[in-house]
GROMACS .gro file of C-alpha atoms in nm:
model
   56
    1MET     CA    1   1.453  -0.400  -2.037
    2PRO     CA    2   1.123  -0.308  -1.856
    3PHE     CA    3   1.091  -0.050  -1.642
    4PHE     CA    4   0.942  -0.260  -1.371
    5ASP     CA    5   0.996  -0.638  -1.259
    6VAL     CA    6   0.725  -0.849  -1.120
    7ARG     CA    7   0.795  -0.790  -0.776
    8SER     CA    8   0.791  -0.445  -0.786
    9ILE     CA    9   0.438  -0.437  -0.964
   10LEU     CA   10   0.337  -0.683  -0.666
   11ALA     CA   11   0.471  -0.510  -0.367
   12LEU     CA   12   0.297  -0.176  -0.543
   13THR     CA   13  -0.019  -0.359  -0.590
   14LEU     CA   14  -0.071  -0.512  -0.286
   15GLY     CA   15   0.050  -0.150  -0.137
   16LEU     CA   16  -0.225   0.017  -0.278
   17LEU     CA   17  -0.511  -0.277  -0.245
   18ALA     CA   18  -0.407  -0.240   0.132
   19ALA     CA   19  -0.420   0.135   0.162
   20ALA     CA   20  -0.763   0.125  -0.031
   21VAL     CA   21  -0.893  -0.139   0.206
   22VAL     CA   22  -0.772   0.033   0.580
   23GLY     CA   23  -0.889   0.401   0.422
   24GLY     CA   24  -1.239   0.234   0.314
   25LEU     CA   25  -1.279   0.112   0.631
   26THR     CA   26  -1.194   0.361   0.826
   27LEU     CA   27  -1.441   0.590   0.662
   28LEU     CA   28  -1.699   0.326   0.724
   29ALA     CA   29  -1.638   0.373   1.090
   30GLY     CA   30  -1.752   0.718   1.072
   31ALA     CA   31  -1.384   0.880   1.091
   32THR     CA   32  -1.299   1.198   0.862
   33TRP     CA   33  -1.181   1.172   0.560
   34PRO     CA   34  -0.825   1.330   0.671
   35THR     CA   35  -0.821   1.055   0.909
   36ALA     CA   36  -0.888   0.775   0.614
   37LEU     CA   37  -0.632   0.903   0.438
   38LEU     CA   38  -0.374   0.906   0.709
   39THR     CA   39  -0.450   0.572   0.805
   40ALA     CA   40  -0.447   0.450   0.440
   41GLY     CA   41  -0.099   0.582   0.395
   42GLY     CA   42   0.020   0.444   0.727
   43ALA     CA   43  -0.102   0.091   0.584
   44GLY     CA   44   0.030   0.169   0.229
   45TRP     CA   45   0.388   0.272   0.379
   46GLY     CA   46   0.363  -0.042   0.577
   47VAL     CA   47   0.347  -0.270   0.316
   48LEU     CA   48   0.581  -0.150   0.091
   49ILE     CA   49   0.802  -0.146   0.377
   50GLY     CA   50   0.767  -0.490   0.501
   51LEU     CA   51   0.666  -0.676   0.202
   52PRO     CA   52   1.020  -0.659   0.009
   53SER     CA   53   1.193  -0.820   0.299
   54VAL     CA   54   0.906  -1.106   0.291
   55MET     CA   55   0.950  -1.179  -0.066
   56ARG     CA   56   1.310  -1.262  -0.043
   0.00000   0.00000   0.00000
């Protein structure tokens, strides 16, 4: 039995991608790195919370 199924891997990958993009854009906008970490965490959390209900 696999540890992760395809849906879990997809959700984690999209959450990580969203966090990386939002964190990078926040840094490019001139924000400090703690602000970028907070926004990236928020984006990743939002994707991980919202995506499973969309995937059903």
